Amino acid sequence: MSGPWPDDIYTEPNADPDTLANLGPLRAIAGVWGTDSGVDDHPVAEGTEENQYIERIELQPIDPQTNGPQLFYGLRYHTHIVKPGEVESFHDQVGYWLWEPATKTVILMLAIPRAQVALAGGTAEPDATEFELRAERGSTTFGICSGPFLDQAFLTREFRIRVTIHPDGRWSYDQVTELAIRGRDQLFHHRDRSTLKKITEPTANPLAAAAAVPVGRR
């Protein structure tokens, strides 16, 4: 056996079709969420600019995913952010949140339409109400990949995000992207933080939804 997985790297495990019941600490963030009080600190030519933002994020369960014996339960997400009073997107982001029960690992896969992707990871207990994920430039496992311009002008060295689940059902994130900006001696800490309130409950993943329908009605 290598790590937590068996030597047989081909045989898939039996998975529970109900993703929502197996998301570990991610169960608390499933659904559609919103806020009008997000805060963003980003670099500008004069130094730093702070903006308030309005955010809507949808996190819906997907069917269980396997890599041979490896098993993930997860959420597909889309984040859309605008500045107050504006229509144009301030930020758009898509990806997946994944939970691997065997290793108690939380993974965030993210992509933004500025030619950048990242894979961040961390560990947590299934009932955790706070956890942190990280990605580093140069890592072949939890790493960051950028297009040529960003790599030369706004080099991302590290990304980290801390999630906190609140007793009242809300959840917060506080994320920092460390940038090496051309022409500046010090790293810039691009920070975003927000507390989200639930708008609607999640929709069951396809396998779970099918299992809930009586056979005669399918």
Tab-separated table of C-alpha atoms in Angstrom:
chain	number	residue	atom	x	y	z
A	1	MET	CA	0.000	0.000	0.000
A	2	SER	CA	1.224	3.508	-0.902
A	3	GLY	CA	-0.238	6.235	1.310
A	4	PRO	CA	-3.922	5.785	2.210
A	5	TRP	CA	-4.726	3.994	-1.059
A	6	PRO	CA	-4.347	0.263	-1.839
A	7	ASP	CA	-1.789	-1.149	-4.270
A	8	ASP	CA	-4.635	-1.875	-6.682
A	9	ILE	CA	-4.888	1.482	-8.488
A	10	TYR	CA	-7.719	0.429	-10.806
A	11	THR	CA	-10.578	-0.998	-8.752
A	12	GLU	CA	-13.151	1.659	-7.845
A	13	PRO	CA	-14.820	1.733	-4.412
A	14	ASN	CA	-18.547	1.597	-3.796
A	15	ALA	CA	-19.800	5.141	-3.422
A	16	ASP	CA	-22.918	6.480	-1.721
A	17	PRO	CA	-25.045	8.188	-4.405
A	18	ASP	CA	-26.113	10.888	-1.909
A	19	THR	CA	-23.327	13.471	-2.199
A	20	LEU	CA	-24.875	15.890	0.295
A	21	ALA	CA	-24.663	13.233	3.013
A	22	ASN	CA	-20.933	12.724	2.404
A	23	LEU	CA	-19.436	16.190	2.002
A	24	GLY	CA	-17.753	16.393	5.389
A	25	PRO	CA	-17.048	20.046	6.268
A	26	LEU	CA	-18.269	21.170	2.838
A	27	ARG	CA	-21.879	20.233	3.623
A	28	ALA	CA	-22.366	23.557	5.380
A	29	ILE	CA	-21.556	25.596	2.257
A	30	ALA	CA	-23.775	23.704	-0.217
A	31	GLY	CA	-26.479	25.871	-1.770
A	32	VAL	CA	-26.824	29.337	-3.242
A	33	TRP	CA	-25.398	32.237	-1.232
A	34	GLY	CA	-25.106	35.989	-1.432
A	35	THR	CA	-23.684	39.099	0.219
A	36	ASP	CA	-23.425	42.814	-0.432
A	37	SER	CA	-20.574	43.413	1.999
A	38	GLY	CA	-17.531	41.714	0.494
A	39	VAL	CA	-14.239	43.644	0.670
A	40	ASP	CA	-11.375	43.466	-1.830
A	41	ASP	CA	-7.871	44.954	-1.506
A	42	HIS	CA	-6.068	44.905	-4.861
A	43	PRO	CA	-3.029	46.587	-6.407
A	44	VAL	CA	-3.223	49.777	-8.479
A	45	ALA	CA	-0.457	51.979	-9.878
A	46	GLU	CA	-0.666	54.305	-6.847
A	47	GLY	CA	-0.479	51.437	-4.340
A	48	THR	CA	-3.598	49.731	-2.950
A	49	GLU	CA	-7.297	50.198	-3.643
A	50	GLU	CA	-10.143	48.856	-1.497
A	51	ASN	CA	-13.519	48.022	-3.028
A	52	GLN	CA	-16.757	46.733	-1.569
A	53	TYR	CA	-18.474	44.076	-3.670
A	54	ILE	CA	-21.721	42.193	-4.128
A	55	GLU	CA	-21.338	38.439	-4.526
A	56	ARG	CA	-23.507	35.528	-5.547
A	57	ILE	CA	-22.039	32.031	-5.299
A	58	GLU	CA	-23.768	28.797	-6.267
A	59	LEU	CA	-22.409	25.504	-4.909
A	60	GLN	CA	-24.266	22.425	-6.165
A	61	PRO	CA	-23.465	18.762	-5.421
A	62	ILE	CA	-22.026	16.562	-8.159
A	63	ASP	CA	-22.097	12.771	-8.381
A	64	PRO	CA	-19.257	10.925	-6.584
A	65	GLN	CA	-15.986	10.951	-8.522
A	66	THR	CA	-13.268	8.295	-8.545
A	67	ASN	CA	-9.650	7.896	-9.601
A	68	GLY	CA	-9.387	4.135	-9.283
A	69	PRO	CA	-9.608	3.578	-5.485
A	70	GLN	CA	-9.683	7.311	-4.754
A	71	LEU	CA	-13.130	8.708	-3.971
A	72	PHE	CA	-14.295	12.331	-3.933
A	73	TYR	CA	-17.591	13.974	-3.035
A	74	GLY	CA	-17.892	17.524	-4.242
A	75	LEU	CA	-19.610	20.753	-5.164
A	76	ARG	CA	-19.510	22.500	-8.531
A	77	TYR	CA	-19.463	26.256	-8.051
A	78	HIS	CA	-19.789	29.577	-9.826
A	79	THR	CA	-18.959	32.902	-8.184
A	80	HIS	CA	-20.122	36.160	-9.739
A	81	ILE	CA	-19.107	39.508	-8.239
A	82	VAL	CA	-20.007	43.092	-9.128
A	83	LYS	CA	-19.342	46.478	-7.538
A	84	PRO	CA	-22.373	48.194	-5.938
A	85	GLY	CA	-24.502	49.922	-8.557
A	86	GLU	CA	-22.665	48.335	-11.505
A	87	VAL	CA	-23.541	45.603	-14.006
A	88	GLU	CA	-20.103	44.725	-15.366
A	89	SER	CA	-18.490	41.723	-13.685
A	90	PHE	CA	-15.837	42.682	-11.151
A	91	HIS	CA	-14.835	39.035	-10.761
A	92	ASP	CA	-16.012	35.707	-12.155
A	93	GLN	CA	-14.808	32.308	-10.998
A	94	VAL	CA	-15.733	28.670	-11.552
A	95	GLY	CA	-14.499	25.338	-10.254
A	96	TYR	CA	-15.049	22.577	-7.711
A	97	TRP	CA	-14.813	22.059	-3.976
A	98	LEU	CA	-13.900	18.424	-3.209
A	99	TRP	CA	-13.862	16.289	-0.059
A	100	GLU	CA	-11.845	13.068	0.135
A	101	PRO	CA	-13.053	11.140	3.210
A	102	ALA	CA	-10.154	8.651	3.204
A	103	THR	CA	-7.535	11.364	3.751
A	104	LYS	CA	-9.735	14.070	5.305
A	105	THR	CA	-8.607	16.383	2.530
A	106	VAL	CA	-10.458	19.445	1.267
A	107	ILE	CA	-9.553	20.622	-2.239
A	108	LEU	CA	-10.470	23.782	-4.117
A	109	MET	CA	-10.125	23.799	-7.906
A	110	LEU	CA	-10.546	27.314	-9.290
A	111	ALA	CA	-10.342	29.037	-12.652
A	112	ILE	CA	-10.721	32.715	-13.501
A	113	PRO	CA	-11.110	34.232	-17.002
A	114	ARG	CA	-7.821	36.079	-16.721
A	115	ALA	CA	-5.817	33.019	-17.807
A	116	GLN	CA	-5.183	31.597	-14.353
A	117	VAL	CA	-6.009	28.366	-12.520
A	118	ALA	CA	-5.119	26.997	-9.091
A	119	LEU	CA	-5.471	23.794	-7.090
A	120	ALA	CA	-5.430	24.375	-3.329
A	121	GLY	CA	-5.629	21.780	-0.584
A	122	GLY	CA	-5.709	21.264	3.162
A	123	THR	CA	-6.930	18.803	5.764
A	124	ALA	CA	-9.907	19.011	8.112
A	125	GLU	CA	-12.101	16.853	10.287
A	126	PRO	CA	-15.512	15.919	8.808
A	127	ASP	CA	-17.277	18.178	11.321
A	128	ALA	CA	-14.780	21.052	11.151
A	129	THR	CA	-16.167	24.582	11.264
A	130	GLU	CA	-12.899	26.173	10.143
A	131	PHE	CA	-10.251	25.042	7.674
A	132	GLU	CA	-7.539	26.520	5.463
A	133	LEU	CA	-6.324	25.566	1.994
A	134	ARG	CA	-3.097	26.561	0.227
A	135	ALA	CA	-1.545	26.504	-3.225
A	136	GLU	CA	2.024	27.465	-4.113
A	137	ARG	CA	3.710	28.363	-7.373
A	138	GLY	CA	5.928	25.518	-8.542
A	139	SER	CA	4.086	22.742	-6.717
A	140	THR	CA	3.106	19.795	-8.903
A	141	THR	CA	0.247	18.856	-6.577
A	142	PHE	CA	-1.332	21.950	-5.011
A	143	GLY	CA	-0.102	24.638	-7.377
A	144	ILE	CA	-0.836	27.694	-9.507
A	145	CYS	CA	-0.621	28.164	-13.266
A	146	SER	CA	-0.863	31.549	-15.008
A	147	GLY	CA	-0.728	32.947	-18.516
A	148	PRO	CA	2.474	34.685	-19.716
A	149	PHE	CA	1.451	38.253	-18.812
A	150	LEU	CA	0.374	37.475	-15.245
A	151	ASP	CA	3.454	35.310	-14.766
A	152	GLN	CA	5.701	38.229	-15.694
A	153	ALA	CA	3.850	41.255	-14.309
A	154	PHE	CA	1.733	39.945	-11.398
A	155	LEU	CA	3.388	36.681	-10.391
A	156	THR	CA	1.255	34.683	-7.940
A	157	ARG	CA	3.543	33.013	-5.413
A	158	GLU	CA	0.928	31.686	-3.008
A	159	PHE	CA	-2.829	31.453	-2.601
A	160	ARG	CA	-4.531	30.617	0.675
A	161	ILE	CA	-8.142	30.674	1.792
A	162	ARG	CA	-9.602	30.205	5.264
A	163	VAL	CA	-13.249	29.176	5.557
A	164	THR	CA	-15.277	29.666	8.737
A	165	ILE	CA	-18.730	28.153	9.318
A	166	HIS	CA	-20.810	30.260	11.696
A	167	PRO	CA	-23.347	28.902	14.233
A	168	ASP	CA	-26.159	30.917	12.602
A	169	GLY	CA	-25.723	29.092	9.261
A	170	ARG	CA	-23.686	31.748	7.463
A	171	TRP	CA	-20.129	31.112	6.300
A	172	SER	CA	-17.137	33.341	5.634
A	173	TYR	CA	-13.965	33.194	3.632
A	174	ASP	CA	-10.787	35.228	3.980
A	175	GLN	CA	-8.363	34.683	1.135
A	176	VAL	CA	-4.946	36.120	0.327
A	177	THR	CA	-3.068	35.943	-2.960
A	178	GLU	CA	0.604	36.855	-2.593
A	179	LEU	CA	1.780	38.717	-5.686
A	180	ALA	CA	5.274	39.628	-6.851
A	181	ILE	CA	4.482	42.728	-8.908
A	182	ARG	CA	6.944	44.000	-11.466
A	183	GLY	CA	8.562	47.212	-10.224
A	184	ARG	CA	7.804	46.604	-6.529
A	185	ASP	CA	10.272	45.310	-3.967
A	186	GLN	CA	7.736	43.876	-1.529
A	187	LEU	CA	5.150	41.168	-2.048
A	188	PHE	CA	1.590	42.468	-2.338
A	189	HIS	CA	-1.118	40.743	-0.301
A	190	HIS	CA	-4.240	40.797	-2.473
A	191	ARG	CA	-7.009	40.087	0.034
A	192	ASP	CA	-10.707	39.260	-0.341
A	193	ARG	CA	-13.103	38.557	2.530
A	194	SER	CA	-16.822	38.051	2.745
A	195	THR	CA	-19.590	36.580	4.896
A	196	LEU	CA	-22.383	34.902	2.955
A	197	LYS	CA	-26.040	34.270	3.734
A	198	LYS	CA	-27.997	31.408	2.190
A	199	ILE	CA	-30.455	32.258	-0.591
A	200	THR	CA	-31.675	28.762	-1.501
A	201	GLU	CA	-30.921	25.165	-0.537
A	202	PRO	CA	-28.794	22.955	-2.821
A	203	THR	CA	-30.255	20.712	-5.523
A	204	ALA	CA	-29.623	16.978	-5.117
A	205	ASN	CA	-26.950	15.498	-7.385
A	206	PRO	CA	-28.284	13.412	-10.332
A	207	LEU	CA	-27.710	9.988	-8.731
A	208	ALA	CA	-29.353	10.997	-5.464
A	209	ALA	CA	-32.265	12.659	-7.262
A	210	ALA	CA	-32.865	9.531	-9.359
A	211	ALA	CA	-32.773	7.290	-6.292
A	212	ALA	CA	-35.434	9.433	-4.625
A	213	VAL	CA	-37.941	8.951	-7.451
A	214	PRO	CA	-40.192	5.835	-7.119
A	215	VAL	CA	-39.452	3.263	-9.830
A	216	GLY	CA	-42.940	3.486	-11.335
A	217	ARG	CA	-42.603	7.245	-11.851
A	218	ARG	CA	-39.280	7.226	-13.711
